Coordinates of C-alpha atoms and ligand atoms in Angstrom, one line a residue:
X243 CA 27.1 -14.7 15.3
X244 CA 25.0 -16.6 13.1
X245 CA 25.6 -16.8 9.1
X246 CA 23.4 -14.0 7.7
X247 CA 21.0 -15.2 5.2
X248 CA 19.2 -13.1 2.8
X249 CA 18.6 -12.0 -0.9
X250 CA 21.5 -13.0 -2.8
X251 CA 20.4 -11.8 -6.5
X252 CA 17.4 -10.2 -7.6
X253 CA 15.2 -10.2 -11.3
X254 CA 12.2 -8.7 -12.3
X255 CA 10.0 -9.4 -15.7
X256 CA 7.1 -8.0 -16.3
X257 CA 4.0 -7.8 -19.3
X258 CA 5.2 -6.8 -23.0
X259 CA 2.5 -4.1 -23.3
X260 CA 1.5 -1.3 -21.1
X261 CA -1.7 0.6 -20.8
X262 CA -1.8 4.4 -19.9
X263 CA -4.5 5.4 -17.6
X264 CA -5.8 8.1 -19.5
X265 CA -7.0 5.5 -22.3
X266 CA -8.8 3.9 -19.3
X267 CA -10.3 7.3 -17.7
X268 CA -11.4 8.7 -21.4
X269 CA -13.2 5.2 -21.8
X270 CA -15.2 5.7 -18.4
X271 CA -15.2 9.3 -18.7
X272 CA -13.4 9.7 -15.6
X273 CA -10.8 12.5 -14.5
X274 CA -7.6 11.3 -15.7
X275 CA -6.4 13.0 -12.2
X276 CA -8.5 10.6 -10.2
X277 CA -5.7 8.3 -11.8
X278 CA -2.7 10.0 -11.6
X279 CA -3.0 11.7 -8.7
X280 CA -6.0 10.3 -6.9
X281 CA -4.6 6.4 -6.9
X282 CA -1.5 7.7 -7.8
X283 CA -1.1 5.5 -10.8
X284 CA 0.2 6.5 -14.4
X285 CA 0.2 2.8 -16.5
X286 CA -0.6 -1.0 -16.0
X287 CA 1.0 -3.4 -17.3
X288 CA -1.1 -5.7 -19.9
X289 CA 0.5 -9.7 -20.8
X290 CA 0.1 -10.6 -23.8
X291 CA -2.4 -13.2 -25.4
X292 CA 1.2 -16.0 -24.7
X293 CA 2.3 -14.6 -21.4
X294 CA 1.2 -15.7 -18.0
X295 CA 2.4 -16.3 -14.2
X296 CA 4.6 -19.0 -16.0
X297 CA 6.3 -17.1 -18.4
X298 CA 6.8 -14.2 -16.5
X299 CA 8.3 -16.2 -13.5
X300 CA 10.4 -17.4 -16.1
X301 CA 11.7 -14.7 -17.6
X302 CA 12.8 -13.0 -14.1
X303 CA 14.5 -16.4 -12.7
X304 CA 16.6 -16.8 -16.5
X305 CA 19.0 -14.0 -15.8
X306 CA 19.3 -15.2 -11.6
X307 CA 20.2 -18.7 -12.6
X308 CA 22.6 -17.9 -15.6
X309 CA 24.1 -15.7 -13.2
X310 CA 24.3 -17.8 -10.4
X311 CA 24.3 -21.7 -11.9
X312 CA 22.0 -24.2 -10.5
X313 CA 24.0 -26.0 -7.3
X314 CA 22.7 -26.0 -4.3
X315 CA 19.1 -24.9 -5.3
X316 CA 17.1 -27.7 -4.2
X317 CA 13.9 -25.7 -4.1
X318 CA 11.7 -23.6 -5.8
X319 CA 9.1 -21.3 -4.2
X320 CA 6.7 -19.5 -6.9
X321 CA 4.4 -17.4 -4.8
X322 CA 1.1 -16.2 -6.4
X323 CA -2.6 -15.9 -6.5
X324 CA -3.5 -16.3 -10.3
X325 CA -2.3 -19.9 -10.7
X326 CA -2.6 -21.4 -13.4
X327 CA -3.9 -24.7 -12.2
X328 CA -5.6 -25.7 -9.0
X329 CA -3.7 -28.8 -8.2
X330 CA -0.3 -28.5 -10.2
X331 CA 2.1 -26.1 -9.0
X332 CA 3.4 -23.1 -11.7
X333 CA 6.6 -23.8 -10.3
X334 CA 6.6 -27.1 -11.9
X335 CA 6.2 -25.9 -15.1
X336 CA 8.9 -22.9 -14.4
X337 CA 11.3 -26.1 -13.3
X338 CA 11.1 -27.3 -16.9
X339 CA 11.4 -24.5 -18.8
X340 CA 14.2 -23.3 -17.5
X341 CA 16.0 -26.9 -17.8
X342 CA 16.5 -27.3 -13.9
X343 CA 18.1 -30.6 -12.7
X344 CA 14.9 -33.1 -11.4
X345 CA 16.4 -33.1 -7.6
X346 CA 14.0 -30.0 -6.4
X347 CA 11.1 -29.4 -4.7
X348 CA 8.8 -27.0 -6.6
X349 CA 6.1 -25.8 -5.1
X350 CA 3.7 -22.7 -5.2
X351 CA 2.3 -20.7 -1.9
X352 CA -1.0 -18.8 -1.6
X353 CA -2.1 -16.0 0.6
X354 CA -2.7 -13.2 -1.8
X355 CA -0.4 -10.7 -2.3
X356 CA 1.5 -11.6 0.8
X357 CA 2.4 -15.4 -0.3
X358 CA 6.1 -14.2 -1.4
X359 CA 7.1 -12.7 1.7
X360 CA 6.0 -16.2 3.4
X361 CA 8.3 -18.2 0.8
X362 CA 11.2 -15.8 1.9
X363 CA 10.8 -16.5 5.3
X364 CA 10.4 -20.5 4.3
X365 CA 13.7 -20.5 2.1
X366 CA 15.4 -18.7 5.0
X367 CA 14.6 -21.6 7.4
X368 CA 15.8 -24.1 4.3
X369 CA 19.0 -22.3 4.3
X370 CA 19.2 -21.9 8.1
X371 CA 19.2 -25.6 8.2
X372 CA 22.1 -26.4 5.6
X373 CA 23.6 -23.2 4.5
X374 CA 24.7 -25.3 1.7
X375 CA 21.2 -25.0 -0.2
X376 CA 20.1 -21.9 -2.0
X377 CA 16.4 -21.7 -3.0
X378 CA 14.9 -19.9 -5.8
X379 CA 11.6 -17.5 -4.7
X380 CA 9.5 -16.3 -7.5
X381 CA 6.9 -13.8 -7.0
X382 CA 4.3 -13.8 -10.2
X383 CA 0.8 -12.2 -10.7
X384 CA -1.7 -10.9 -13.4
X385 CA -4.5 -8.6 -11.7
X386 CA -7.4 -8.3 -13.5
X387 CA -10.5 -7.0 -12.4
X388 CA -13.8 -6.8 -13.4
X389 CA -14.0 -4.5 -16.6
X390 CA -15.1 -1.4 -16.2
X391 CA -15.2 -1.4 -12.2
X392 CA -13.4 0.6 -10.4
X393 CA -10.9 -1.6 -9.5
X394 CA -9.9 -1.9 -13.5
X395 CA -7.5 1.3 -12.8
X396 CA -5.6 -0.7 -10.4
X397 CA -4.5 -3.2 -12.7
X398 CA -0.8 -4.8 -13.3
X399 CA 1.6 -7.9 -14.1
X400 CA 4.6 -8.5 -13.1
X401 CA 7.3 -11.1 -12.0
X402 CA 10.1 -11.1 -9.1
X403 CA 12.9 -13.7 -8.7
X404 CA 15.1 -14.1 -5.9
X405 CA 18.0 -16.2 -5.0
X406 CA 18.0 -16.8 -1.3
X407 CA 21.2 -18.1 0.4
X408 CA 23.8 -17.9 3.2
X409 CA 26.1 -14.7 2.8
X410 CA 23.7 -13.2 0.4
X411 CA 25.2 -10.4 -2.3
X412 CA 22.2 -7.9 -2.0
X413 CA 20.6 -7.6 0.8
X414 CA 20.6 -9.8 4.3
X415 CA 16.7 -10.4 5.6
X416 CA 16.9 -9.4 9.5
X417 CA 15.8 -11.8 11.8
X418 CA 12.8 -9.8 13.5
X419 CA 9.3 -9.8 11.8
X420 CA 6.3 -8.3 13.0
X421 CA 3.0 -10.2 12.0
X422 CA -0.4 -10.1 12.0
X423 CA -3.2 -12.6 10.5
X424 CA -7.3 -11.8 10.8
X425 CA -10.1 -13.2 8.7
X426 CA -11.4 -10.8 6.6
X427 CA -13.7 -10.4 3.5
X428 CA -11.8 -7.5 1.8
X429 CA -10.7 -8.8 -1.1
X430 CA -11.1 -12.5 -2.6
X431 CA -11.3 -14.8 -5.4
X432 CA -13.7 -17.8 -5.3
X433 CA -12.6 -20.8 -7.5
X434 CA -15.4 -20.0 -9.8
X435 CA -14.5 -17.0 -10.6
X436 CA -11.5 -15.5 -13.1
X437 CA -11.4 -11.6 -11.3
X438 CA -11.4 -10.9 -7.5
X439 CA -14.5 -9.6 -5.1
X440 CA -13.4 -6.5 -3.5
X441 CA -15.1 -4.2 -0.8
X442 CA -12.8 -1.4 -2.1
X443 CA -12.9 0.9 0.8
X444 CA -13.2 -1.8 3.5
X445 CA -9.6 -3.5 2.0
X446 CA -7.6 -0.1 2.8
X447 CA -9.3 0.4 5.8
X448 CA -7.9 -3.7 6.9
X449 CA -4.7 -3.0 5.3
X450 CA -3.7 0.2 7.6
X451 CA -5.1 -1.7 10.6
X452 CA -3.0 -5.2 9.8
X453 CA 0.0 -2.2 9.4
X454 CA -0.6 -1.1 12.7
X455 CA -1.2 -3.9 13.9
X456 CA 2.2 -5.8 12.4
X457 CA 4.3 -2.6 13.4
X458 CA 3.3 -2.9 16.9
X459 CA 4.4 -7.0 17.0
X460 CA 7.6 -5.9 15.4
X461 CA 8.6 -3.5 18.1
X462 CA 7.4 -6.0 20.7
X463 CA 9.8 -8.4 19.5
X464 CA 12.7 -5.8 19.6
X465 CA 12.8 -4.6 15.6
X466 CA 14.2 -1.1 14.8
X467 CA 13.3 2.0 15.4
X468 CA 11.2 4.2 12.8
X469 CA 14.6 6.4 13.3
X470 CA 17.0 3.7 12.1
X471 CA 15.6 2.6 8.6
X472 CA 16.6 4.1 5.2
X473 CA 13.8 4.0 3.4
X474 CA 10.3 1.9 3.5
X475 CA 8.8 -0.6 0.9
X476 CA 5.0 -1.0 1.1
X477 CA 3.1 -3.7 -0.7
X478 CA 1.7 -1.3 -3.3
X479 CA -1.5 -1.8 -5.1
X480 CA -1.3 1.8 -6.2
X481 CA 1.1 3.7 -5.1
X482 CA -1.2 6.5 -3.3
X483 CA -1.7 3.5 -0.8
X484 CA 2.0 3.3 0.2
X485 CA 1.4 7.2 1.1
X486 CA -0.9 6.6 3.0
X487 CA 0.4 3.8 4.7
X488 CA 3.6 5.3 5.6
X489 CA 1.5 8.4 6.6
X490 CA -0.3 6.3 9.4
X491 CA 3.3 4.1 10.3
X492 CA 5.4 7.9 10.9
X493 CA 1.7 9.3 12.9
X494 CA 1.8 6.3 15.4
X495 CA 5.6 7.0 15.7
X496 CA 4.8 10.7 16.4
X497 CA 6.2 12.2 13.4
X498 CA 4.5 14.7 11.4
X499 CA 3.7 12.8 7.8
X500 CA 4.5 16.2 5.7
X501 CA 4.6 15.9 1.9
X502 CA 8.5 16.4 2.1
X503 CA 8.9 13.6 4.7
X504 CA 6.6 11.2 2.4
X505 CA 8.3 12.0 -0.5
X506 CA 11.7 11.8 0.7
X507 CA 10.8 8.1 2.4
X508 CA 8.8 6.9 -0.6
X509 CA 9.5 8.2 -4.0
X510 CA 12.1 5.7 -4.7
X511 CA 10.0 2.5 -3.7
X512 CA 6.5 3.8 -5.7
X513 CA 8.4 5.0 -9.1
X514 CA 8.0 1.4 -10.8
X515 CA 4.6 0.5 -9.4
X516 CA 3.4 3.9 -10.6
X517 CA 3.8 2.4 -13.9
X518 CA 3.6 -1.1 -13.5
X519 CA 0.7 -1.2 -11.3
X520 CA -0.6 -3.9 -8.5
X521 CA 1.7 -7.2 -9.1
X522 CA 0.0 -8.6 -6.0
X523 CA 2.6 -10.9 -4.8
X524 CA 5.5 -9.1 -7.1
X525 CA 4.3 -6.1 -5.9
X526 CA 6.4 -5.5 -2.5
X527 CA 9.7 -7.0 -4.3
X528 CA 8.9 -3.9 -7.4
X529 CA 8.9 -1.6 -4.6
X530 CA 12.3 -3.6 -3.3
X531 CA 14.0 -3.3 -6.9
X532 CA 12.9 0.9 -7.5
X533 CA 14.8 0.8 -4.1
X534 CA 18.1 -1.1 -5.4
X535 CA 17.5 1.1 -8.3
X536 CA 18.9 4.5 -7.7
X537 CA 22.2 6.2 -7.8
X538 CA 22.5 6.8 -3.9
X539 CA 24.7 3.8 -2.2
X540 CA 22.5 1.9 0.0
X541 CA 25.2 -0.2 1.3
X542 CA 25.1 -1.4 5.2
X543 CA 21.4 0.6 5.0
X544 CA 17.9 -0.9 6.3
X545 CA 14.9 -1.1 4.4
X546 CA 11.5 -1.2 5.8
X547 CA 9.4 -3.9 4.4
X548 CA 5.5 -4.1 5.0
X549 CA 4.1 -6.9 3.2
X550 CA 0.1 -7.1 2.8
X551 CA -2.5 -10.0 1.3
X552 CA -6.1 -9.4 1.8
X553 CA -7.7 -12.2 3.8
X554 CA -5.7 -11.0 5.5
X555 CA -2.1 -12.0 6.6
X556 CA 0.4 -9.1 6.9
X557 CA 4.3 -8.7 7.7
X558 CA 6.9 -6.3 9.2
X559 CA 10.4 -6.9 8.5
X560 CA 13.4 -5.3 7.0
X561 CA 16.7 -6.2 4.9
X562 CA 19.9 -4.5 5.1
X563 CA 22.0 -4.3 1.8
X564 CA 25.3 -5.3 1.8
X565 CA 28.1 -4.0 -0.3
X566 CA 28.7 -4.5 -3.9
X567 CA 25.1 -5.4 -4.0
X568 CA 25.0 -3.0 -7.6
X569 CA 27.8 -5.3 -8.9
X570 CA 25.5 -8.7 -7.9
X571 CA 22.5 -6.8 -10.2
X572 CA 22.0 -6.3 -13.6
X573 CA 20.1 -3.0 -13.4
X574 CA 19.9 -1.9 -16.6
X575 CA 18.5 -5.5 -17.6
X576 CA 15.3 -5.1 -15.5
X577 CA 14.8 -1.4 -16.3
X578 CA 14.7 -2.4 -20.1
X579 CA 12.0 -5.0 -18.9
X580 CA 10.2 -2.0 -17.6
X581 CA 10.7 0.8 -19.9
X582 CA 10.6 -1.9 -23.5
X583 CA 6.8 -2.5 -23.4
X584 CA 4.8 -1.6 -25.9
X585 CA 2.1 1.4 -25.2
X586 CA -1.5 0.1 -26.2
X587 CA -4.5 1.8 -26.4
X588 CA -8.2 0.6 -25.1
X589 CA -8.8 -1.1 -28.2
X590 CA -6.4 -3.7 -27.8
X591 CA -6.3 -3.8 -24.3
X592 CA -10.5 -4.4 -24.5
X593 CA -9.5 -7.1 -26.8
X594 CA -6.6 -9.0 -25.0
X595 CA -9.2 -8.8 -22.0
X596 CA -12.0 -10.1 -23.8
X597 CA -10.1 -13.3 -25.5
X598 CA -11.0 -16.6 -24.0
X599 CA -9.3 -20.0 -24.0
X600 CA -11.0 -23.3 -24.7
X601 CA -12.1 -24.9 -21.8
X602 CA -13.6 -28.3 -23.2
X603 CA -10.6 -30.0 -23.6
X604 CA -10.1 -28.9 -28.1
X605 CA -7.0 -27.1 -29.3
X606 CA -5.9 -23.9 -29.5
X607 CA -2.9 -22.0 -30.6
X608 CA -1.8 -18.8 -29.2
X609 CA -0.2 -15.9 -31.8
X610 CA 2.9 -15.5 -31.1
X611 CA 2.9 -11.7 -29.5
X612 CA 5.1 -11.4 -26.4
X613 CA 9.0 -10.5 -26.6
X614 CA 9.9 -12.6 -23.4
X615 CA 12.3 -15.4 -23.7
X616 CA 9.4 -18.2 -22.6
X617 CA 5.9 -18.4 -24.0
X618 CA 2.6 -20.0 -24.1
X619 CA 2.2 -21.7 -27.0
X620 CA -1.2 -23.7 -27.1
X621 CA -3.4 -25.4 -25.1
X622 CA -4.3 -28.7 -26.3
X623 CA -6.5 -31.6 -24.4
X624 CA -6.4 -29.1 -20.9
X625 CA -3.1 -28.8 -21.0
X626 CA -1.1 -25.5 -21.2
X627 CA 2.1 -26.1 -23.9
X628 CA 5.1 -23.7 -23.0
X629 CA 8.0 -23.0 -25.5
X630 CA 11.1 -21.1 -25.1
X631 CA 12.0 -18.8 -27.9
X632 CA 14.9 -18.8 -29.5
X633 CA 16.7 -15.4 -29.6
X634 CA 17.7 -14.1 -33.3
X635 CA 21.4 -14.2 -33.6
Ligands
CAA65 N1 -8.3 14.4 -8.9 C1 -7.5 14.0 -7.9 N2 -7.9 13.0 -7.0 C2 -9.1 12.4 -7.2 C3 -10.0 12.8 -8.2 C4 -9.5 13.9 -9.1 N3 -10.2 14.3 -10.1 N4 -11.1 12.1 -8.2 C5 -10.9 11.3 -7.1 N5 -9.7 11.5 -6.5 C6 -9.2 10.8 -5.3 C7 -10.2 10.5 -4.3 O1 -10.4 11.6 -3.4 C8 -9.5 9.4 -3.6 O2 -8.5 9.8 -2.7 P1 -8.5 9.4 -1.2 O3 -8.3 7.9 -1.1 O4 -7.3 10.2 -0.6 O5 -9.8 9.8 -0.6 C9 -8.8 8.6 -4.7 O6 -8.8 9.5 -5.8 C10 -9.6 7.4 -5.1 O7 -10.9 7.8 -5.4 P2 -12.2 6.9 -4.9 O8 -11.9 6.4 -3.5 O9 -13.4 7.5 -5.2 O10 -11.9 5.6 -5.9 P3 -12.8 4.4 -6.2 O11 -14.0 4.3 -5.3 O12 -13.0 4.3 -7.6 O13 -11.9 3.1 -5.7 C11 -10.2 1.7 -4.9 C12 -10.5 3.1 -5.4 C13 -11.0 1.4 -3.7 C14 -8.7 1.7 -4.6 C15 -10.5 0.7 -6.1 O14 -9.6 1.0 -7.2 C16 -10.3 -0.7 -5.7 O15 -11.2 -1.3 -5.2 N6 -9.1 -1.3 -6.0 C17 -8.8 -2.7 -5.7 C18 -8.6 -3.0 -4.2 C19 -7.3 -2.4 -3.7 O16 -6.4 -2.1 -4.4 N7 -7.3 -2.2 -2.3 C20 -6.1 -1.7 -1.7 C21 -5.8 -2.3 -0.3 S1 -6.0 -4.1 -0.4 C22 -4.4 -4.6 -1.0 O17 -3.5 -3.9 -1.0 C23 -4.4 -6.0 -1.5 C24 -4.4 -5.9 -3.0 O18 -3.3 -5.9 -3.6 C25 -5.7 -5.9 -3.7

């Protein structure tokens, strides 16, 4: 049998402040209920004016390395679609701030939100080939759209950073995918632009057809049953799509989607990105942590995993959690990151929104505002000046 290889420690980070839907639905003069039950979404969360992809990726791979130690990571993945830069990879920057030894490859992958599941699959082949190495996958993103469309509600930020090695501690990534590329106009950002086009409708529509579509490759190639997994993560750009996703995978299985069945499957997986909102690329490995996250023992149990970027390139695949994955975590740690941000209200969302950076080169220093462990300090001559902070004794 070959060495499994898989998820061997997991961190996630996310935006100091978080926005409650109803402040956006009384601004629009929309039924909150559209929100929370319509989309399915309660909060966002909102960076502040010195957090970015960088510091967030940041502040979810601290706790993975001072776990873990640096040997043997000879590569780092960051996978997202609001770079930074459009020639220098965030990983680069993410190298130096956390202090990582210069014999690395640091590189960042793009294919909307389904660019992480790509560097999983990447790092897997790494390890495959000298189960010596362990590579460090971050999954980053701040979506923004247009204000006051409807694709504002949607909103989110978060960060996802996983050690992948040989005899992982969490979870082991089976070796059957189903996949399942088409070019698509649903959703996209052109370089001039700082939010994304979106034909709404016609990017759920794509995304149930790539699921179907994945699915079918995956059973082709000899993946498990529908019967045999323990519960499903969807890429989740709010979690009412995950419903009706899963709705759509159990119907082509011939099993009834009743409320009970959907609830029982999902509730787990959509509880943090019902109040973290779309991470893009961050988004499926939220889902992945709400799952980690719960009193039941998952051990020797198989998650579903439906990964999804408009474009469109989607994935089928599944882990299975080995024991004393709980002891590997640091739960509590990445629920604080969740449940420590700051409620703000329109205003100061509106205003965090509105603030622009210099773009002709001058200086311009940023208030000091998020609680993370990394921020951005200035940006001075085009270049973007991160600090670490130094914790209080
Ligand atoms: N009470 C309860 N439910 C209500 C309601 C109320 N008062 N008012 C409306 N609703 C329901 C609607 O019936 C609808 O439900 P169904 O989908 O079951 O029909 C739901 O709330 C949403 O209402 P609308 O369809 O009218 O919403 P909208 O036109 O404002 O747009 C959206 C919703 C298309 C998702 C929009 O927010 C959007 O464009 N978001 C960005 C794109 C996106 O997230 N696409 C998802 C797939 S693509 C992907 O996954 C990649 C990615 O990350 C972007």
């Amino acid at each position: 049998m070959s060495t499994p290889i898989g998820i061997h420690d997991l961190a996630v980070a996310t935006g100091r402040y978080s926005l409650d839907l109803a402040e956006l639905a009384e601004h629009g003069n929309v039924d909150v209920d559209k929100y929370y039950i319509g989309l399915g979404q309660e909060k966002q969360s909102i960076v502040a004016a010195d957090e970015d992809i960088v510091t967030m990726a940041a502040a979810a791979a601290r706790p993975v390395l001072d776990r873990n130690g640096t040997d043997g990571i000879r590569t780092i993945m960051l996978a997202t679609e609001t770079g930074i830069d459009q020639s220098k990879s965030a990983a680069v920057y993410v190298h130096g701030l956390l202090g990582m030894p210069a014999d690395v490859r640091a590189v960042e992958l793009k294919q909307a939100c389904y660019s992480g599941t790509s560097a999983l699959q990447f790092a897997a082949g790494i390890v495959a080939r000298n189960p010596e190495e362990r590579v460090l996958v971050i999954t980053s993103d701040v979506a923004w759209y247009d204000l006051d469309s409807s694709g504002e509600a949607t909103q989110g930020a978060a960060a996802v950073a996983m050690l992948i090695s040989a005899n992982p501690k969490v979870a082991v990534l089976d070796t059957v995918a189903g996949l399942h590329t088409s070019d698509v106009q649903d959703f996209w950002r052109p370089n001039y632009r700082s939010t994304p086009v979106v034909d709404g409708k016609l990017s759920i529509d794509t995304y149930l057809s790539a699921l179907e579509h994945a699915w079918a490759d995956y059973t082709a190639r000899g993946g498990h049953g529908i019967g045999e997994f323990h519960g499903f993560c969807y890429h989740q750009p709010f979690s009412r799509m995950a419903y009706k996703a899963h709705a759509r995978l159990l119907e082509i299985n011939g099993i009834e989607a009743s409320r009970e069945r959907l609830d029982a499957d999902l509730a787990q997986t959509t509880r943090y990105g019902r109040i973290i909102g779309n991470s893009y690329s961050a988004a499926l490995y939220i889902a992945l942590f709400g799952v980690l996250d719960q009193q039941e023992d998952l051990t020797g149990e198989t998650i579903g995993m439906f990964s999804y970027g408009s474009g469109c390139v989607s994935e089928f695949f599944s882990l299975t959690v080995v024991p004393g994955y709980r002891d590997t975590l640091d739960l509590e740690r990445d629920r604080e990151a969740v449940f420590g941000r700051e409620p703000i209200d329109y205003a100061t969302y509106r205003g965090l929104r509105e603030a622009t950076l210099p773009t002709d080169g001058s200086r311009a220093e940023l208030p000091a505002s998020g609680t993370g462990p990394y921020r951005l300090a200035a940006i001075d001559g085009h270049s973007r000046i991160y600090e670490a902070i130094e914790k209080q004794p």
